[in-house]
GROMACS .gro file of C-alpha atoms in nm:
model
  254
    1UNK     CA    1  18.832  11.573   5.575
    2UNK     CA    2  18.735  11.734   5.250
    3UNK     CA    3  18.406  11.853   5.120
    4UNK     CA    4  18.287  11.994   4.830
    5UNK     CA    5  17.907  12.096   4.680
    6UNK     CA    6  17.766  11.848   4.452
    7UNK     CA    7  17.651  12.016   4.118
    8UNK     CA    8  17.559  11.973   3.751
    9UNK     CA    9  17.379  11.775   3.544
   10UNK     CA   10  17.392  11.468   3.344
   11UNK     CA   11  17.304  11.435   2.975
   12UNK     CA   12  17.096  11.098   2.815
   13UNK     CA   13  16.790  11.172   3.070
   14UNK     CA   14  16.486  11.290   2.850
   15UNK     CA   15  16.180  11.144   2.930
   16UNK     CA   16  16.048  10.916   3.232
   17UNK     CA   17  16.017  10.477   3.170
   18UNK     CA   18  15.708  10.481   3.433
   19UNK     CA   19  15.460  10.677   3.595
   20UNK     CA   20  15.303  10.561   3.869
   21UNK     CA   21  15.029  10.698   4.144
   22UNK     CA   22  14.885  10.490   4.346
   23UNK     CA   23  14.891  10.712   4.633
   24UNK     CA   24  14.643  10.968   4.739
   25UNK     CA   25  14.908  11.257   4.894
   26UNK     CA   26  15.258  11.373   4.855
   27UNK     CA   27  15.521  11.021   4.817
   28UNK     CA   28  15.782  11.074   5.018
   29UNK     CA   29  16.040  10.797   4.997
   30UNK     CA   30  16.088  10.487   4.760
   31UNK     CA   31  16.364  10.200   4.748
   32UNK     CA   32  16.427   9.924   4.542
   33UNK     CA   33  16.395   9.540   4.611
   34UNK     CA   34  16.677   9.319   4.540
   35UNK     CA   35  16.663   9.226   4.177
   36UNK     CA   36  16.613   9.593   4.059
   37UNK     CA   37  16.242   9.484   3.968
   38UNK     CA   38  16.006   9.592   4.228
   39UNK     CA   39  16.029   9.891   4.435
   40UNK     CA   40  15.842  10.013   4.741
   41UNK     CA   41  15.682  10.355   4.792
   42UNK     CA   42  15.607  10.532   5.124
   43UNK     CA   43  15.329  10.823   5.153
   44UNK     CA   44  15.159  11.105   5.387
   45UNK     CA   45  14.852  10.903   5.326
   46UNK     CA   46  14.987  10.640   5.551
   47UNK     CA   47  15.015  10.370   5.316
   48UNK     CA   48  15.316  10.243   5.144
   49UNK     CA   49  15.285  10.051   4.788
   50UNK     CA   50  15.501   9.753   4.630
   51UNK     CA   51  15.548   9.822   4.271
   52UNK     CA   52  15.656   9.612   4.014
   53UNK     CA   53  15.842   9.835   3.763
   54UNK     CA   54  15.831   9.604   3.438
   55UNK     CA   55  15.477   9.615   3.446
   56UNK     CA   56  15.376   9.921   3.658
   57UNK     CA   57  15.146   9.709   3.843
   58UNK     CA   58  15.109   9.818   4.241
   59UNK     CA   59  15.143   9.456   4.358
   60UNK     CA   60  15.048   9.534   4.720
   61UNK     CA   61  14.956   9.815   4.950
   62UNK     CA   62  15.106   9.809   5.256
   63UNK     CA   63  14.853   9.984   5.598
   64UNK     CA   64  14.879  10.000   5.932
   65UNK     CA   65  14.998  10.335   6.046
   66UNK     CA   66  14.845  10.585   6.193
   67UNK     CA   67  14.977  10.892   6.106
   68UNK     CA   68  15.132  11.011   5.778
   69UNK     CA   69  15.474  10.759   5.669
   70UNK     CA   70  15.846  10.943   5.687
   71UNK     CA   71  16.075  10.627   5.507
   72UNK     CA   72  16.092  10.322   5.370
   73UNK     CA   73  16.372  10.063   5.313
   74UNK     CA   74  16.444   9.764   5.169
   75UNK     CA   75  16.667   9.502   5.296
   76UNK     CA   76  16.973   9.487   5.057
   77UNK     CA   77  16.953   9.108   4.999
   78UNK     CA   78  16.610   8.964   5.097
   79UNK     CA   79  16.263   9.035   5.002
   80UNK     CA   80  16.223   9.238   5.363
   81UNK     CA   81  16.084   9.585   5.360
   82UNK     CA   82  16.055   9.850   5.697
   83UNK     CA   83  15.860  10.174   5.668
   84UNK     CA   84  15.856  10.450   5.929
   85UNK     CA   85  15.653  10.665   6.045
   86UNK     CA   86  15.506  10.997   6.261
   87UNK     CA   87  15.272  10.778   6.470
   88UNK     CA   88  15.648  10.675   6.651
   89UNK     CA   89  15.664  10.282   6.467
   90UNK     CA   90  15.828  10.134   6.189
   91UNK     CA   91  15.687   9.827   6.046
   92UNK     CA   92  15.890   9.521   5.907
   93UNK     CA   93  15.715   9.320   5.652
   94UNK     CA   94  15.844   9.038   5.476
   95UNK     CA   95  15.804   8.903   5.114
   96UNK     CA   96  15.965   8.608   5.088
   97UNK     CA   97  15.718   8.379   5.106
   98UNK     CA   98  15.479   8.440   4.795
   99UNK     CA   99  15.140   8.554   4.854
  100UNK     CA  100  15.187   8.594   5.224
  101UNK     CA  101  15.341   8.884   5.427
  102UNK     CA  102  15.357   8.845   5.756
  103UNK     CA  103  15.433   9.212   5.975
  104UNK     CA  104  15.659   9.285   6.266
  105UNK     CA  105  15.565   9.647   6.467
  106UNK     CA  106  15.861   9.787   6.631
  107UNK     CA  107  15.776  10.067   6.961
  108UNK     CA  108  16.074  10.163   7.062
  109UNK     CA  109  16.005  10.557   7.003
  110UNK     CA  110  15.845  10.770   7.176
  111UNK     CA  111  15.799  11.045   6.888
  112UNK     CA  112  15.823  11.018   6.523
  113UNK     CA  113  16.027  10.799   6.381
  114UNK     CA  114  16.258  10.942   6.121
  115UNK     CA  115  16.405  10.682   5.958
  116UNK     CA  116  16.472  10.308   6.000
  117UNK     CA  117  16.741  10.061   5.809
  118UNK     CA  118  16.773   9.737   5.733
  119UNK     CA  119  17.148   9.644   5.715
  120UNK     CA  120  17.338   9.346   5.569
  121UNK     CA  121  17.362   9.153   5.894
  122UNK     CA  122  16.964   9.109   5.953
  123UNK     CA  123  16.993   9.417   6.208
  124UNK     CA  124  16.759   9.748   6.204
  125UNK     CA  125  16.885  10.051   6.273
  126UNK     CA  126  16.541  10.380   6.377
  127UNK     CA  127  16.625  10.722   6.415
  128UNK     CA  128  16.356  10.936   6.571
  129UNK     CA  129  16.267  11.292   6.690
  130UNK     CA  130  16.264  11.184   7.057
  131UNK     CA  131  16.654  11.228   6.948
  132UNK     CA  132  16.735  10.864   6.971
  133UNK     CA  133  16.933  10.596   6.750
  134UNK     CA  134  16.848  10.296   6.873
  135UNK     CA  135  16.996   9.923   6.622
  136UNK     CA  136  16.773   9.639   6.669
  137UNK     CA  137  16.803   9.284   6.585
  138UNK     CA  138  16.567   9.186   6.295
  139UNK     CA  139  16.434   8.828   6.475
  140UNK     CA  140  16.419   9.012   6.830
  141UNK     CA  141  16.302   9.337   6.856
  142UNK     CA  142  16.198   9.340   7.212
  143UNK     CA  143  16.511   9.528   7.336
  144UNK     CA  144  16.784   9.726   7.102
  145UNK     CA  145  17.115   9.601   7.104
  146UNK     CA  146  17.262   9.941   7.133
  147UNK     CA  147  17.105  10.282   7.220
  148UNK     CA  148  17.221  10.631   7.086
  149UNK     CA  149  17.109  10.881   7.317
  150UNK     CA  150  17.162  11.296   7.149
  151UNK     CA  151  17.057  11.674   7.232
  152UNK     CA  152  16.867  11.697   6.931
  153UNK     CA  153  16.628  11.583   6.693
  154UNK     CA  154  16.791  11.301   6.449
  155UNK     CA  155  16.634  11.319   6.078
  156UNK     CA  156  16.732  11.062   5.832
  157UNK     CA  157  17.025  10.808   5.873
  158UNK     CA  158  17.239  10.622   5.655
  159UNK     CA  159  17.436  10.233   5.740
  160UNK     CA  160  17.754  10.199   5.533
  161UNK     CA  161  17.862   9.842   5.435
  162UNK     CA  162  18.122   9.881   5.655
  163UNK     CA  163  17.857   9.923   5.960
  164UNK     CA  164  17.894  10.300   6.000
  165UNK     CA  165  17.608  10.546   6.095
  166UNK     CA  166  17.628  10.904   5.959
  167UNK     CA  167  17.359  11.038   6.186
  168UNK     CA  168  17.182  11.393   6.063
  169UNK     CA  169  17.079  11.660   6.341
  170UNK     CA  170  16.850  11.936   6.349
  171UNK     CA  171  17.095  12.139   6.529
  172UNK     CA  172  17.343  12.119   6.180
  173UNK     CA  173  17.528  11.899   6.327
  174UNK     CA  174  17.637  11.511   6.151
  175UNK     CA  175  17.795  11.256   6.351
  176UNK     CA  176  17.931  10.890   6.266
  177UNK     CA  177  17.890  10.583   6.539
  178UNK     CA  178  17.945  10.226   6.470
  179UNK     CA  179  17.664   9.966   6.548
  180UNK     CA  180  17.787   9.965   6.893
  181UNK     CA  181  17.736  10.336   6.982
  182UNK     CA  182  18.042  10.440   7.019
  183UNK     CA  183  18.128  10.769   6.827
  184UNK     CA  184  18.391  10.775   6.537
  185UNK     CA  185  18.390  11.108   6.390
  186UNK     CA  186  18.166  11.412   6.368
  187UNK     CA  187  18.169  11.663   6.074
  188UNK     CA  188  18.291  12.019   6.125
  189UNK     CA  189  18.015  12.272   6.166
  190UNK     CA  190  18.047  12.649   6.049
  191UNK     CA  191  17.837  12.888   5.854
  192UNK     CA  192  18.173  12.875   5.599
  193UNK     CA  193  18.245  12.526   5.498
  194UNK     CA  194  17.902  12.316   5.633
  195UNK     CA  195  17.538  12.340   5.687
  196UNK     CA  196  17.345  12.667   5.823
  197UNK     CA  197  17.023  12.497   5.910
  198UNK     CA  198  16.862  12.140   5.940
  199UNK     CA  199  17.033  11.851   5.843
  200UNK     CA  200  16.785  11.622   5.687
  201UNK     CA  201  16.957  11.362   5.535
  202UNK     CA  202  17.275  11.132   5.496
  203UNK     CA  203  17.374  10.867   5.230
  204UNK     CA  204  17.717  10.674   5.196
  205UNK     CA  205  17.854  10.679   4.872
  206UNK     CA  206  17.983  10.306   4.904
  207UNK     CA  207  18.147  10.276   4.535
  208UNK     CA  208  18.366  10.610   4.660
  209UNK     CA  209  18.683  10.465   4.717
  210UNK     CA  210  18.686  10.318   4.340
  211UNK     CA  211  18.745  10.671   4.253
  212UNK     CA  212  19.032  10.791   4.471
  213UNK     CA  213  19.376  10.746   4.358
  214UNK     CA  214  19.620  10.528   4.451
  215UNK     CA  215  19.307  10.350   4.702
  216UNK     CA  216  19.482  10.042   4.744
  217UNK     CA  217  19.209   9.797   4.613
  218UNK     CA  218  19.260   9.449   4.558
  219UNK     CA  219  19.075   9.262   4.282
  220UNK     CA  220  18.918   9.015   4.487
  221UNK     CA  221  18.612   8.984   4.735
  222UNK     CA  222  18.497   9.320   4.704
  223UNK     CA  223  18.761   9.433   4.986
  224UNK     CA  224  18.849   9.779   5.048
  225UNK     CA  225  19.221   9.685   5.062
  226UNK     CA  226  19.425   9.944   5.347
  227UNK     CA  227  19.213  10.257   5.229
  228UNK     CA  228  18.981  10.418   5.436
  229UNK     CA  229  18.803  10.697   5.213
  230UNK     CA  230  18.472  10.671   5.244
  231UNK     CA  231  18.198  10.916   5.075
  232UNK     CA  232  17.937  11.123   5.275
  233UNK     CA  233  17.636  11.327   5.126
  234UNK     CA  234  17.444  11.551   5.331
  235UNK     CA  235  17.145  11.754   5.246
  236UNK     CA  236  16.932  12.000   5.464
  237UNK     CA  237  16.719  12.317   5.452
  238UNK     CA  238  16.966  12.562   5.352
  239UNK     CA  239  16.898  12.421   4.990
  240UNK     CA  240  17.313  12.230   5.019
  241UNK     CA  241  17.411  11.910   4.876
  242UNK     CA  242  17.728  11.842   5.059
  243UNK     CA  243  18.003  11.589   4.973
  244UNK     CA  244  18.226  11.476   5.229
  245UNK     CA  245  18.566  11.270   5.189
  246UNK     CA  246  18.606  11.089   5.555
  247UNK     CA  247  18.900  10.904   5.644
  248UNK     CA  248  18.778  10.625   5.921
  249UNK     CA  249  18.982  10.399   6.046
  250UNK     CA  250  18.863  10.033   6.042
  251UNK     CA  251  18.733   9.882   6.367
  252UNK     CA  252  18.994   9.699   6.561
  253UNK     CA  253  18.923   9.328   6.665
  254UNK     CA  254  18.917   9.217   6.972
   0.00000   0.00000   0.00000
């Protein structure tokens, strides 16, 4: 398990394509749709705003939280959208039928909710302050499927391709479960080599293993081949981008 700081800066960026501000406070999170076209905007003034980037037009404003919004994402293939937020819901709206979005409230926080995914496989996956994980399936949202129960605070989560959760702690610390909830790894935690404070967020680099030598890939299907390198960056509020190399085994079937 290597790490290293990520640093530097790349040339060709000089001026902005866009400027947008359709939102009355601070903008804390955006995504894109599928298509690279529109993207979706979440804000402290409890709103979050679909965009369409060719034109700059704010296509739709999205309301019905309480308190301030903490995340949005978009679903990697469909026209689906989820924000989070403070008042301990996320929201699930869907665009795929023009003109008409219909809204699905999910309440199964009882404090803010951090974060909340939309995966490949139609499932949702909510990280919260009440120091749950919970996954959800996206047409039944009554119960969760699986529930991650922790001794801290969990900020903002990332879903590999592959399924994995790299799940960010205030308490420094990072772990990785499956969809399941059982626990694959957990990253080391010293003042030397990792994080001194918060944790507040995770992303997969999912392109990683194109870069590591001798990887294995095959040509075809977009398959991994035998390698199991997979990219981890973690950011908190010691001011450190961190970049992990994990090596996780894949998941055995039954």
């Amino acid at each position: 398990m290597e790490h290293s700081p990520v640093g530097g800066q790349r040339n060709g960026i000089r001026e902005t394509l866009m400027r947008n501000s359709s939102h009355s406070q601070p903008v804390v999170c955006c995504d894109w749709l599928p298509g690279g076209v529109q993207f979706v905007t979440a804000s402290w003034d409890r709103t979050a705003c679909l965009v369409d980037s060719s034109t700059n037009q704010t296509l739709q404003t999205l309301t019905g939280h309480d308190l301030p919004l903490t995340f949005v994402s978009a679903h990697p293939t469909h026209k689906l959208v989820v924000t989070s937020s403070r008042d301990g819901t996320f929201r699930v709206c869907d665009f795929r039928v023009p003109a008409i979005h219909t809204v699905t409230v999910g309440q199964g926080h009882s404090r803010a909710v951090a974060s909340a995914v939309l995966t490949t496989d139609d499932k949702i996956v909510s990280s919260s302050d009440d120091r749950f994980v919970k996954v959800w399936d996206l047409k039944s949202m009554r119960t969760p499927l699986s529930t991650m129960r922790f001794d801290s605070p969990v900020n903002r989560v990332s879903v590999s391709p592959r399924g994995l959760i790299a799940i960010p702690h205030d308490n420094r610390q990072v772990r990785i479960f499956d969809m399941s909830g059982v626990r694959l790894a957990r990253l080391p935690r010293n003042d030397r080599t990792s994080h001194r404070r918060v944790v507040t967020s995770a992303c997969w680099v999912n392109d990683y293993y194109h870069h590591q030598p001798n990887s294995g890939t095959s040509n075809g299907g977009g398959h991994h081949g035998n390698n199991n390198n997979m990219g981890l960056i973690t950011c908190g509020w010691d001011r450190m981008i961190l970049h992990w190399s994990l090596q996780i085994p894949n998941p055995t079937n039954n």
